[in-house]
Short mmCIF file of C-alpha atoms in Angstrom, two decimals:
data_model
loop_
_atom_site.label_atom_id
_atom_site.label_comp_id
_atom_site.label_asym_id
_atom_site.label_seq_id
_atom_site.Cartn_x
_atom_site.Cartn_y
_atom_site.Cartn_z
CA UNK A 1 117.38 51.76 77.27
CA UNK A 2 120.80 52.45 75.80
CA UNK A 3 119.85 55.98 74.93
CA UNK A 4 119.13 56.91 78.59
CA UNK A 5 122.57 55.91 79.85
CA UNK A 6 124.95 58.65 81.02
CA UNK A 7 128.42 58.78 79.55
CA UNK A 8 130.57 56.19 81.16
CA UNK A 9 134.33 56.21 81.93
CA UNK A 10 137.19 53.74 81.79
CA UNK A 11 138.55 54.99 85.09
CA UNK A 12 138.56 52.06 87.60
CA UNK A 13 138.21 54.69 90.41
CA UNK A 14 134.81 55.82 88.98
CA UNK A 15 132.17 55.92 91.73
CA UNK A 16 130.45 52.84 90.36
CA UNK A 17 131.66 49.81 88.41
CA UNK A 18 129.46 47.12 87.02
CA UNK A 19 131.01 43.65 86.36
CA UNK A 20 128.34 41.92 84.31
CA UNK A 21 128.49 38.24 83.43
CA UNK A 22 129.25 34.89 84.80
CA UNK A 23 132.86 34.23 83.83
CA UNK A 24 134.70 33.98 87.15
CA UNK A 25 138.17 34.83 85.86
CA UNK A 26 136.93 38.01 84.12
CA UNK A 27 134.90 39.00 87.21
CA UNK A 28 137.93 38.56 89.47
CA UNK A 29 140.04 40.64 87.08
CA UNK A 30 137.50 43.40 87.02
CA UNK A 31 137.25 43.53 90.79
CA UNK A 32 141.04 43.28 91.17
CA UNK A 33 141.57 46.22 88.74
CA UNK A 34 139.42 48.49 90.95
CA UNK A 35 141.15 47.38 94.16
CA UNK A 36 144.63 47.79 92.71
CA UNK A 37 143.84 51.26 91.37
CA UNK A 38 142.39 52.31 94.73
CA UNK A 39 145.45 51.03 96.67
CA UNK A 40 147.73 52.71 94.16
CA UNK A 41 146.07 55.93 95.02
CA UNK A 42 145.88 55.19 98.75
CA UNK A 43 147.76 52.22 100.21
CA UNK A 44 145.41 52.20 103.25
CA UNK A 45 142.23 51.72 101.14
CA UNK A 46 139.60 49.77 103.05
CA UNK A 47 138.10 46.93 101.00
CA UNK A 48 134.79 45.33 101.90
CA UNK A 49 133.87 42.32 99.78
CA UNK A 50 130.25 41.21 100.49
CA UNK A 51 127.99 38.41 99.32
CA UNK A 52 124.51 39.56 98.40
CA UNK A 53 123.12 38.14 101.62
CA UNK A 54 125.44 40.26 103.66
CA UNK A 55 124.11 43.49 102.31
CA UNK A 56 120.97 44.12 104.30
CA UNK A 57 118.76 47.24 104.44
CA UNK A 58 120.89 49.99 105.95
CA UNK A 59 124.28 48.16 105.45
CA UNK A 60 125.25 50.23 102.41
CA UNK A 61 124.56 53.52 104.14
CA UNK A 62 126.68 52.41 107.04
CA UNK A 63 129.57 51.32 104.79
CA UNK A 64 129.50 54.52 102.78
CA UNK A 65 128.98 57.06 105.61
CA UNK A 66 131.71 59.68 105.89
CA UNK A 67 134.81 58.49 107.78
CA UNK A 68 136.51 60.51 110.49
CA UNK A 69 139.81 59.82 108.74
CA UNK A 70 138.46 60.43 105.20
CA UNK A 71 139.79 57.05 104.06
CA UNK A 72 139.35 55.65 100.57
CA UNK A 73 137.06 52.62 100.43
CA UNK A 74 136.09 49.96 97.91
CA UNK A 75 132.76 48.14 98.49
CA UNK A 76 132.25 45.06 96.36
CA UNK A 77 128.77 43.43 96.24
CA UNK A 78 128.68 39.94 94.70
CA UNK A 79 125.62 38.45 93.03
CA UNK A 80 123.83 41.82 92.99
CA UNK A 81 120.99 40.23 91.09
CA UNK A 82 120.02 38.36 94.30
CA UNK A 83 119.66 41.47 96.52
CA UNK A 84 116.36 41.83 98.34
CA UNK A 85 113.85 44.49 97.27
CA UNK A 86 114.58 46.80 100.29
CA UNK A 87 118.30 46.59 99.75
CA UNK A 88 117.85 47.35 96.06
CA UNK A 89 116.06 50.54 97.06
CA UNK A 90 119.04 51.48 99.20
CA UNK A 91 121.47 50.87 96.35
CA UNK A 92 119.32 52.86 93.85
CA UNK A 93 119.13 55.73 96.36
CA UNK A 94 122.90 55.69 96.81
CA UNK A 95 123.44 55.79 93.05
CA UNK A 96 121.85 59.18 92.92
CA UNK A 97 124.43 60.70 95.24
CA UNK A 98 127.52 58.45 95.62
CA UNK A 99 130.00 59.28 98.36
CA UNK A 100 133.40 60.75 97.63
CA UNK A 101 136.46 58.55 97.98
CA UNK A 102 134.27 55.43 97.74
CA UNK A 103 134.08 53.05 94.81
CA UNK A 104 131.09 50.67 94.66
CA UNK A 105 131.54 47.53 92.56
CA UNK A 106 128.36 45.61 91.70
CA UNK A 107 128.88 42.05 90.38
CA UNK A 108 125.77 41.16 88.41
CA UNK A 109 125.11 37.91 86.42
CA UNK A 110 123.20 39.78 83.78
CA UNK A 111 119.88 38.47 82.45
CA UNK A 112 116.41 39.19 83.63
CA UNK A 113 116.86 38.69 87.36
CA UNK A 114 117.58 41.96 89.12
CA UNK A 115 117.48 43.81 85.84
CA UNK A 116 115.91 46.88 87.49
CA UNK A 117 119.10 47.39 89.48
CA UNK A 118 121.21 46.82 86.43
CA UNK A 119 119.33 49.40 84.44
CA UNK A 120 119.54 51.88 87.28
CA UNK A 121 123.25 51.46 87.56
CA UNK A 122 123.66 51.95 83.84
CA UNK A 123 121.48 55.03 83.85
CA UNK A 124 123.60 56.46 86.67
CA UNK A 125 126.63 56.26 84.36
CA UNK A 126 128.35 53.19 85.82
CA UNK A 127 131.61 52.03 84.31
CA UNK A 128 130.71 48.65 82.89
CA UNK A 129 133.06 45.69 82.45
CA UNK A 130 131.60 42.78 80.46
CA UNK A 131 132.41 39.29 81.87
CA UNK A 132 130.46 36.96 79.64
CA UNK A 133 130.74 33.14 79.98
CA UNK A 134 132.76 32.00 77.03
CA UNK A 135 130.96 28.99 75.70
CA UNK A 136 132.07 29.20 72.03
CA UNK A 137 135.46 28.06 70.84
CA UNK A 138 135.75 31.30 68.79
CA UNK A 139 135.36 33.27 72.07
CA UNK A 140 138.09 31.33 73.80
CA UNK A 141 140.29 31.71 70.68
CA UNK A 142 139.78 35.52 70.87
CA UNK A 143 140.61 35.39 74.58
CA UNK A 144 143.94 33.66 73.97
CA UNK A 145 144.85 36.13 71.30
CA UNK A 146 144.02 38.93 73.67
CA UNK A 147 146.11 37.38 76.45
CA UNK A 148 149.17 37.26 74.28
CA UNK A 149 148.65 40.78 73.09
CA UNK A 150 148.21 41.98 76.69
CA UNK A 151 151.54 40.22 77.51
CA UNK A 152 153.22 42.02 74.68
CA UNK A 153 153.87 38.88 72.66
CA UNK A 154 153.12 37.61 69.20
CA UNK A 155 151.54 34.18 68.71
CA UNK A 156 150.47 32.65 65.42
CA UNK A 157 146.84 31.85 64.70
CA UNK A 158 147.72 28.12 64.62
CA UNK A 159 149.38 28.37 68.02
CA UNK A 160 146.33 30.04 69.52
CA UNK A 161 144.09 27.41 68.15
CA UNK A 162 146.38 24.60 69.32
CA UNK A 163 146.41 26.00 72.80
CA UNK A 164 142.58 26.20 72.93
CA UNK A 165 142.42 22.59 71.56
CA UNK A 166 144.88 21.47 74.21
CA UNK A 167 143.56 23.24 77.30
CA UNK A 168 139.82 23.37 76.68
CA UNK A 169 137.33 25.81 78.15
CA UNK A 170 138.94 26.73 81.47
CA UNK A 171 139.99 30.42 81.11
CA UNK A 172 142.20 30.29 84.19
CA UNK A 173 144.23 27.46 82.63
CA UNK A 174 144.35 29.19 79.27
CA UNK A 175 145.60 32.40 80.88
CA UNK A 176 148.17 30.47 82.89
CA UNK A 177 149.35 28.67 79.75
CA UNK A 178 149.76 32.01 77.94
CA UNK A 179 151.89 33.39 80.81
CA UNK A 180 154.00 30.22 80.95
CA UNK A 181 154.71 30.25 77.21
CA UNK A 182 155.44 34.00 77.32
CA UNK A 183 157.91 33.53 80.21
CA UNK A 184 159.66 30.47 78.71
CA UNK A 185 159.74 31.16 75.00
CA UNK A 186 161.51 33.88 73.04
CA UNK A 187 160.25 35.26 69.79
CA UNK A 188 156.97 34.36 68.12
CA UNK A 189 155.01 31.59 69.76
CA UNK A 190 154.07 29.08 67.08
CA UNK A 191 152.20 25.74 66.90
CA UNK A 192 155.35 23.65 67.38
CA UNK A 193 156.07 25.44 70.66
CA UNK A 194 152.54 24.76 71.96
CA UNK A 195 152.95 21.17 70.84
CA UNK A 196 156.13 20.79 72.83
CA UNK A 197 154.56 22.13 76.03
CA UNK A 198 151.13 20.62 75.79
CA UNK A 199 151.41 17.53 73.54
CA UNK A 200 149.90 15.16 76.06
CA UNK A 201 147.01 17.47 76.84
CA UNK A 202 146.44 18.24 73.14
CA UNK A 203 146.25 14.62 72.23
CA UNK A 204 143.87 13.99 75.08
CA UNK A 205 141.66 17.03 74.73
CA UNK A 206 137.91 16.61 74.88
CA UNK A 207 137.54 17.74 71.30
CA UNK A 208 139.98 15.11 70.13
CA UNK A 209 137.87 12.46 71.83
CA UNK A 210 134.80 13.82 70.02
CA UNK A 211 136.57 13.95 66.61
CA UNK A 212 137.69 10.37 66.92
CA UNK A 213 134.18 9.22 67.95
CA UNK A 214 132.26 10.99 65.15
CA UNK A 215 134.81 9.64 62.63
CA UNK A 216 133.98 6.11 63.73
CA UNK A 217 137.44 5.43 65.17
CA UNK A 218 136.23 3.71 68.31
CA UNK A 219 139.54 2.28 69.54
CA UNK A 220 141.35 5.56 69.19
CA UNK A 221 138.46 7.45 70.71
CA UNK A 222 138.43 5.20 73.79
CA UNK A 223 142.21 5.38 74.19
CA UNK A 224 142.13 9.18 74.02
CA UNK A 225 139.22 9.29 76.35
CA UNK A 226 140.96 7.21 79.02
CA UNK A 227 144.09 9.30 78.67
CA UNK A 228 141.99 12.50 79.00
CA UNK A 229 140.26 11.36 82.11
CA UNK A 230 143.58 10.17 83.56
CA UNK A 231 145.18 13.57 82.97
CA UNK A 232 142.31 15.42 84.67
CA UNK A 233 140.05 16.57 81.89
CA UNK A 234 136.61 17.08 83.45
CA UNK A 235 133.99 14.56 82.20
CA UNK A 236 131.47 17.36 81.67
CA UNK A 237 133.89 18.94 79.14
CA UNK A 238 133.99 15.65 77.23
CA UNK A 239 130.22 15.30 77.05
CA UNK A 240 130.08 18.92 75.94
CA UNK A 241 132.58 18.25 73.14
CA UNK A 242 130.70 15.13 72.09
CA UNK A 243 127.50 17.06 71.93
CA UNK A 244 129.11 19.83 69.87
CA UNK A 245 130.60 17.31 67.44
CA UNK A 246 127.33 15.47 66.85
CA UNK A 247 125.34 18.75 66.64
CA UNK A 248 127.78 20.17 64.14
CA UNK A 249 127.16 17.16 61.89
CA UNK A 250 123.36 17.63 62.28
CA UNK A 251 123.57 21.37 61.51
CA UNK A 252 125.70 20.87 58.40
CA UNK A 253 123.54 17.98 57.23
CA UNK A 254 120.52 20.29 57.26
CA UNK A 255 122.28 23.19 55.55
CA UNK A 256 121.68 24.05 51.86
CA UNK A 257 123.81 22.05 49.49
CA UNK A 258 126.45 23.85 47.42
CA UNK A 259 126.67 26.75 49.84
CA UNK A 260 130.15 28.26 50.27
CA UNK A 261 132.09 27.55 53.53
CA UNK A 262 132.14 31.23 54.37
CA UNK A 263 128.33 31.54 54.02
CA UNK A 264 127.80 28.36 56.01
CA UNK A 265 130.16 29.59 58.69
CA UNK A 266 128.08 32.68 59.23
CA UNK A 267 124.85 30.84 59.11
CA UNK A 268 125.80 27.97 61.41
CA UNK A 269 128.10 29.87 63.69
CA UNK A 270 131.22 27.82 62.93
CA UNK A 271 134.59 28.96 61.70
CA UNK A 272 135.25 28.08 57.98
CA UNK A 273 138.01 25.61 58.88
CA UNK A 274 135.52 23.63 61.00
CA UNK A 275 133.01 23.48 58.12
CA UNK A 276 135.64 21.60 56.10
CA UNK A 277 136.40 19.25 58.94
CA UNK A 278 132.76 18.48 59.70
CA UNK A 279 132.05 17.85 56.02
CA UNK A 280 134.67 15.09 56.06
CA UNK A 281 133.30 13.65 59.37
CA UNK A 282 129.60 13.64 58.36
CA UNK A 283 129.73 11.50 55.19
CA UNK A 284 127.12 8.77 55.52
CA UNK A 285 125.58 10.07 58.72
CA UNK A 286 121.78 9.90 58.77
CA UNK A 287 119.20 11.91 60.75
CA UNK A 288 118.41 8.75 62.80
CA UNK A 289 122.12 8.34 63.53
CA UNK A 290 122.39 11.92 64.76
CA UNK A 291 119.35 11.37 67.00
CA UNK A 292 120.80 8.16 68.40
CA UNK A 293 124.18 9.79 69.04
CA UNK A 294 122.52 12.84 70.77
CA UNK A 295 120.56 10.50 73.06
CA UNK A 296 123.75 8.69 73.97
CA UNK A 297 125.43 11.98 74.82
CA UNK A 298 122.46 13.13 76.88
CA UNK A 299 122.53 9.94 78.92
CA UNK A 300 126.29 10.36 79.50
CA UNK A 301 125.85 13.98 80.48
CA UNK A 302 123.25 13.07 83.08
CA UNK A 303 125.49 10.33 84.41
CA UNK A 304 128.55 12.57 84.84
CA UNK A 305 126.47 15.14 86.57
CA UNK A 306 125.34 12.78 89.29
CA UNK A 307 122.63 10.56 87.83
CA UNK A 308 125.01 7.62 87.35
CA UNK A 309 127.45 5.79 89.59
CA UNK A 310 130.21 5.39 87.03
CA UNK A 311 130.88 8.47 84.93
CA UNK A 312 133.81 6.98 83.12
CA UNK A 313 131.73 3.98 81.98
CA UNK A 314 128.97 6.35 80.84
CA UNK A 315 131.46 8.26 78.76
CA UNK A 316 132.91 5.10 77.22
CA UNK A 317 129.41 3.86 76.38
CA UNK A 318 128.57 7.19 74.64
CA UNK A 319 131.80 7.11 72.68
CA UNK A 320 131.20 3.52 71.51
CA UNK A 321 127.62 4.34 70.49
CA UNK A 322 128.69 7.44 68.53
CA UNK A 323 131.54 5.62 66.87
CA UNK A 324 129.19 2.76 66.00
CA UNK A 325 126.78 5.10 64.33
CA UNK A 326 129.68 6.66 62.39
CA UNK A 327 131.05 3.27 61.31
CA UNK A 328 127.64 2.23 59.98
CA UNK A 329 127.90 5.00 57.34
CA UNK A 330 130.31 2.89 55.30
CA UNK A 331 128.34 -0.32 55.55
#
């Protein structure tokens, strides 16, 4: 319970750091911050980075036992939610009396599995770094804004949105793009700058494929799809964007008529600008059409994840089906 937690600290050299979540980039940053701080304090810091299977009963006691040379040490335990029961007992016991000059980093996926260890670490006053998987476009947009702020640069809201549209969901690529733009461009980074650097990718983004498909523009959707695949956009990102596009239409179709965009945005979990776009896209769509489109996306998703022999064909089939449903609205 939150009320039982001890006061935490932002010091990366705190005896215990929890990195909680499944976003790899954020996890690596959390671990790296601890290691960098430890090596800044002592260049000879010993770092032990262990998978959960490597931490057996007694291993932690061995790693954290006093050193003859009193060296600083960082012990990183990955996938702590998968630790065995006996090892969990060792970790819990250690938390009650952590060793000096040693920083323990537990990387935990969060969720129900291994929750007892998570709760114990929090109760012990662990410094916690949240590393959630960023599945929502709004989260990725906030991430990009934060990256530019962290780099000491100003970027317009339109530029941040254009970068998310162009790059997609890969945080490593988004972070890399922010660094590149910051290094190459002087002054405020605007939408035109992003367009110059990422025009090809922006035009071939997974969300552009989805937009063209749900608007019934089959030829443009197929052309954009083929370009996206050719430039390395992962097929699973395209099926995800298609699913989001169709589901957005289904959600808005079932929303109360006459509601204001701001109210709908809060209720449906979409930004207001997207409400306006989906309203234009959904004209004439029927519940049966939404169902047919979602079935097509589900089949394509299964195919790109290994159930089919030709992922590209599966994507094209889904795009044609969705665009066909959208075209039927005007008949």
